Every structure is written in C-alpha cells, then in structure tokens.
Amino acid sequence: MSEYSRANATFKNYAISLGVVVGILLVMSFVVSARSGENIPTVDYRPDIEVLRQAADYPVTAPSDELPEGWIPTSSTLDTTGPVEWSIGFATPRDSHAMLTQSDADRDTVVESRSKDAEPVGTVMVGDQEWEHLDSDDWGALVLSDDERTLVISGSTSVDEFAILAEHLESFPVPEGEDSGADGSEDDA
C-alpha cells in the first residue's frame, strides 16, 4: 500500500497557499507602513512679505519666526491686482487648519468670505488688542480691523489656536519710497 493520502496532499497545499498569502500580506504591510508618514506640503511665505510691502498702502502683518513648533504653512496666496489681499494657510499642532487673511477690501466682504456662516459671539483679548470672535459648529474666526485693512484668522480649529497665531503676528512697516518722500516734501513746504 501506498503512504500517499489525499488528505495529506490537501493539507500540504493549504499550508503552502497560506504561506504565500501571509508573505504577500507582510510585504504589503511593510510598504504601507514605510509610506504612512503624513506628508503635509509646506510653502515659504516669507518672499510674499516683501511683495506685499511694495504693493500695499498699509503695514503688512505676518507670523513671526517665534510661531510655536507644529504650525506648518501650507499655502500662501497673494493678490495685488485689485484690493490687495494675502492669505496664509496653516496646518495647526492640533491637526486642524487656520488661515490668516489681510486685505484692504471692504471689511464686511472680507469677513463674510473668510468666516463662512460663523456669527459674532464676543471678543477675545490677544496681547493688547481686542479681536472680534465669530463662531459656528464647524468654523470660527477672529477679526481685527482698522481704517487701512482687515485681518481675519479663520478655520476649523479652536479659538485657543487662533489666539496663538494672533499672539505671534508681527508688523512690517510700509517701505519708504518715492510716494512717502513726496508726501514728506509737501509737508516741509
């Protein structure tokens, strides 16, 4: 009699098939784990500061170099063709999003476009400045405006993170140029 058994052959085939499947799964898990690190695209918004300083008639406000770790700049959009407007988007340390926008367009238009359906809920003191706070279920904003421009920090993050970004803003004065020299000479006359 033969020692060959159909049951033994079937078990052997199952074991080989199972080994092949486990091997494929191990290779796939290695590839996925090697590529699973979050890759957030970053931008350097610093060059836009000088372009904006030349185009705007107001002091430019931008995040300082002391912005805490974890704030990743993901976009920078500058429009100097009409009302001067600059927006910088950030991924925040709490895995959310925030955007700083400054514009010399109509205040209500800027606030409406950046705050979505958020409604005024009060004010927030950041340093020595009082920001208007707008909020909704999934969106919020802080707004600071004067005669020259409107600043809006908006996004899907918390008011605490908005305040951190607002705390770390610095202003760059309007560069002295031909226009300011002409204004100065008229004052002297």
CSV table of C-alpha atoms in Angstrom, one decimal:
chain,number,residue,atom,x,y,z
A,1,MET,CA,0.0,0.0,0.0
A,2,SER,CA,1.0,3.5,-0.7
A,3,GLU,CA,1.6,6.0,2.1
A,4,TYR,CA,0.2,8.8,-0.1
A,5,SER,CA,-3.0,10.1,1.2
A,6,ARG,CA,-5.3,12.6,-0.4
A,7,ALA,CA,-5.8,14.3,3.0
A,8,ASN,CA,-2.0,14.8,3.4
A,9,ALA,CA,-1.8,16.4,-0.1
A,10,THR,CA,-4.6,18.7,0.6
A,11,PHE,CA,-3.1,19.9,3.9
A,12,LYS,CA,0.3,20.4,2.3
A,13,ASN,CA,-1.3,22.6,-0.5
A,14,TYR,CA,-3.3,24.6,2.1
A,15,ALA,CA,-0.1,25.2,4.1
A,16,ILE,CA,1.8,26.4,1.0
A,17,SER,CA,-1.1,28.7,0.0
A,18,LEU,CA,-1.4,30.1,3.4
A,19,GLY,CA,2.4,30.8,3.5
A,20,VAL,CA,2.2,32.6,0.1
A,21,VAL,CA,-0.8,34.7,1.4
A,22,VAL,CA,1.0,35.6,4.7
A,23,GLY,CA,4.1,36.5,2.7
A,24,ILE,CA,2.2,38.9,0.4
A,25,LEU,CA,0.5,40.5,3.4
A,26,LEU,CA,3.8,41.0,5.2
A,27,VAL,CA,5.3,42.7,2.1
A,28,MET,CA,2.1,44.9,1.7
A,29,SER,CA,2.2,45.9,5.4
A,30,PHE,CA,5.9,46.9,5.2
A,31,VAL,CA,5.2,49.0,2.1
A,32,VAL,CA,2.2,50.7,3.7
A,33,SER,CA,4.0,51.4,7.0
A,34,ALA,CA,7.0,52.8,5.2
A,35,ARG,CA,4.8,55.3,3.3
A,36,SER,CA,2.2,56.1,6.0
A,37,GLY,CA,4.1,59.1,7.4
A,38,GLU,CA,1.9,62.2,6.9
A,39,ASN,CA,3.3,64.3,4.2
A,40,ILE,CA,2.0,67.8,4.5
A,41,PRO,CA,3.2,70.1,1.7
A,42,THR,CA,4.8,73.3,3.0
A,43,VAL,CA,5.4,76.7,1.5
A,44,ASP,CA,7.8,79.5,2.2
A,45,TYR,CA,5.6,82.6,2.6
A,46,ARG,CA,8.4,85.0,3.6
A,47,PRO,CA,9.1,86.2,0.0
A,48,ASP,CA,5.4,87.3,-0.3
A,49,ILE,CA,6.0,89.7,2.6
A,50,GLU,CA,8.3,91.9,0.5
A,51,VAL,CA,6.0,91.8,-2.5
A,52,LEU,CA,3.1,92.8,-0.3
A,53,ARG,CA,5.0,95.5,1.4
A,54,GLN,CA,5.7,97.1,-2.1
A,55,ALA,CA,2.0,96.7,-3.2
A,56,ALA,CA,0.1,97.6,0.0
A,57,ASP,CA,-0.5,101.0,1.4
A,58,TYR,CA,-0.6,99.6,5.0
A,59,PRO,CA,1.8,97.8,7.3
A,60,VAL,CA,2.0,94.2,6.5
A,61,THR,CA,1.3,91.7,9.2
A,62,ALA,CA,2.8,88.2,9.1
A,63,PRO,CA,3.5,85.3,11.5
A,64,SER,CA,6.8,85.9,13.3
A,65,ASP,CA,9.7,83.4,13.4
A,66,GLU,CA,8.7,82.6,17.0
A,67,LEU,CA,5.5,80.8,15.9
A,68,PRO,CA,5.5,77.6,18.0
A,69,GLU,CA,6.5,74.3,16.6
A,70,GLY,CA,3.8,72.4,14.8
A,71,TRP,CA,2.4,75.4,12.8
A,72,ILE,CA,3.1,74.3,9.2
A,73,PRO,CA,2.5,76.8,6.4
A,74,THR,CA,0.6,75.0,3.6
A,75,SER,CA,-0.4,77.8,1.3
A,76,SER,CA,0.3,81.5,0.5
A,77,THR,CA,-2.0,83.4,-1.9
A,78,LEU,CA,-1.2,87.0,-2.8
A,79,ASP,CA,-3.4,89.1,-5.0
A,80,THR,CA,-2.2,92.7,-5.9
A,81,THR,CA,-4.5,93.3,-8.9
A,82,GLY,CA,-7.4,94.9,-7.1
A,83,PRO,CA,-7.8,95.3,-3.4
A,84,VAL,CA,-4.5,93.9,-2.0
A,85,GLU,CA,-5.1,90.6,-0.2
A,86,TRP,CA,-2.8,88.0,1.2
A,87,SER,CA,-3.8,84.7,2.8
A,88,ILE,CA,-1.5,82.2,4.5
A,89,GLY,CA,-2.9,78.7,5.4
A,90,PHE,CA,-1.6,76.6,8.2
A,91,ALA,CA,-1.9,73.0,9.5
A,92,THR,CA,-2.0,73.5,13.2
A,93,PRO,CA,-0.4,71.5,16.0
A,94,ARG,CA,-3.9,70.0,16.9
A,95,ASP,CA,-4.3,68.6,13.3
A,96,SER,CA,-6.7,71.3,12.2
A,97,HIS,CA,-6.5,74.3,9.8
A,98,ALA,CA,-6.2,78.0,10.3
A,99,MET,CA,-5.8,80.8,7.8
A,100,LEU,CA,-4.5,84.4,8.2
A,101,THR,CA,-6.0,86.8,5.7
A,102,GLN,CA,-5.3,90.5,5.4
A,103,SER,CA,-6.9,92.8,2.9
A,104,ASP,CA,-7.7,96.4,2.2
A,105,ALA,CA,-11.0,95.4,0.5
A,106,ASP,CA,-14.3,96.3,2.2
A,107,ARG,CA,-14.3,94.9,5.7
A,108,ASP,CA,-17.7,93.2,5.6
A,109,THR,CA,-16.8,91.5,2.3
A,110,VAL,CA,-13.5,90.1,3.7
A,111,VAL,CA,-15.1,88.9,6.9
A,112,GLU,CA,-18.0,87.3,5.1
A,113,SER,CA,-15.8,85.5,2.7
A,114,ARG,CA,-13.5,84.1,5.4
A,115,SER,CA,-15.9,83.4,8.2
A,116,LYS,CA,-18.4,81.3,6.3
A,117,ASP,CA,-21.6,81.2,8.4
A,118,ALA,CA,-19.9,82.0,11.7
A,119,GLU,CA,-21.7,84.5,13.8
A,120,PRO,CA,-20.3,87.1,16.3
A,121,VAL,CA,-20.1,85.7,19.8
A,122,GLY,CA,-18.0,88.3,21.6
A,123,THR,CA,-14.4,89.4,21.7
A,124,VAL,CA,-11.0,87.9,22.6
A,125,MET,CA,-8.1,89.8,24.0
A,126,VAL,CA,-4.8,88.9,22.5
A,127,GLY,CA,-2.0,90.9,23.9
A,128,ASP,CA,-3.3,94.5,24.0
A,129,GLN,CA,-5.6,94.0,21.0
A,130,GLU,CA,-9.3,93.2,21.1
A,131,TRP,CA,-10.3,90.8,18.3
A,132,GLU,CA,-13.9,90.2,17.4
A,133,HIS,CA,-14.8,86.4,17.8
A,134,LEU,CA,-17.1,84.7,15.3
A,135,ASP,CA,-18.1,81.0,15.8
A,136,SER,CA,-20.3,78.3,14.3
A,137,ASP,CA,-20.5,74.5,14.8
A,138,ASP,CA,-17.5,73.8,12.5
A,139,TRP,CA,-15.9,77.1,11.7
A,140,GLY,CA,-14.6,80.1,13.6
A,141,ALA,CA,-12.7,83.4,13.1
A,142,LEU,CA,-11.0,86.3,14.9
A,143,VAL,CA,-11.3,89.7,13.2
A,144,LEU,CA,-9.2,92.8,13.7
A,145,SER,CA,-9.8,95.8,11.5
A,146,ASP,CA,-8.8,99.5,11.2
A,147,ASP,CA,-9.1,102.2,8.6
A,148,GLU,CA,-6.4,100.6,6.4
A,149,ARG,CA,-7.1,96.9,6.4
A,150,THR,CA,-8.8,93.9,7.9
A,151,LEU,CA,-7.1,90.9,9.5
A,152,VAL,CA,-9.0,87.6,9.7
A,153,ILE,CA,-7.8,84.4,11.3
A,154,SER,CA,-10.3,81.7,10.4
A,155,GLY,CA,-10.6,78.0,10.1
A,156,SER,CA,-11.8,74.8,11.7
A,157,THR,CA,-9.6,74.9,14.8
A,158,SER,CA,-10.3,76.3,18.3
A,159,VAL,CA,-10.3,79.9,19.4
A,160,ASP,CA,-7.2,79.0,21.5
A,161,GLU,CA,-5.2,78.2,18.4
A,162,PHE,CA,-6.5,81.3,16.7
A,163,ALA,CA,-5.2,83.3,19.7
A,164,ILE,CA,-1.8,81.6,19.5
A,165,LEU,CA,-1.5,82.6,15.8
A,166,ALA,CA,-2.6,86.2,16.7
A,167,GLU,CA,-0.1,86.4,19.5
A,168,HIS,CA,2.7,85.6,17.1
A,169,LEU,CA,2.0,88.2,14.4
A,170,GLU,CA,4.4,91.0,13.7
A,171,SER,CA,4.0,94.1,11.5
A,172,PHE,CA,6.4,95.2,8.8
A,173,PRO,CA,6.1,99.0,8.1
A,174,VAL,CA,5.3,100.4,4.6
A,175,PRO,CA,8.7,100.8,2.9
A,176,GLU,CA,9.9,104.3,2.4
A,177,GLY,CA,9.8,105.1,-1.3
A,178,GLU,CA,9.1,107.8,-3.7
A,179,ASP,CA,5.5,108.3,-2.5
A,180,SER,CA,6.4,108.8,1.1
A,181,GLY,CA,9.3,111.1,0.1
A,182,ALA,CA,6.9,113.2,-1.9
A,183,ASP,CA,4.5,113.4,1.0
A,184,GLY,CA,7.3,114.4,3.3
A,185,SER,CA,8.5,117.2,1.0
A,186,GLU,CA,5.0,118.6,0.7
A,187,ASP,CA,4.7,118.7,4.5
A,188,ASP,CA,8.0,120.6,4.7
A,189,ALA,CA,6.9,123.2,2.2
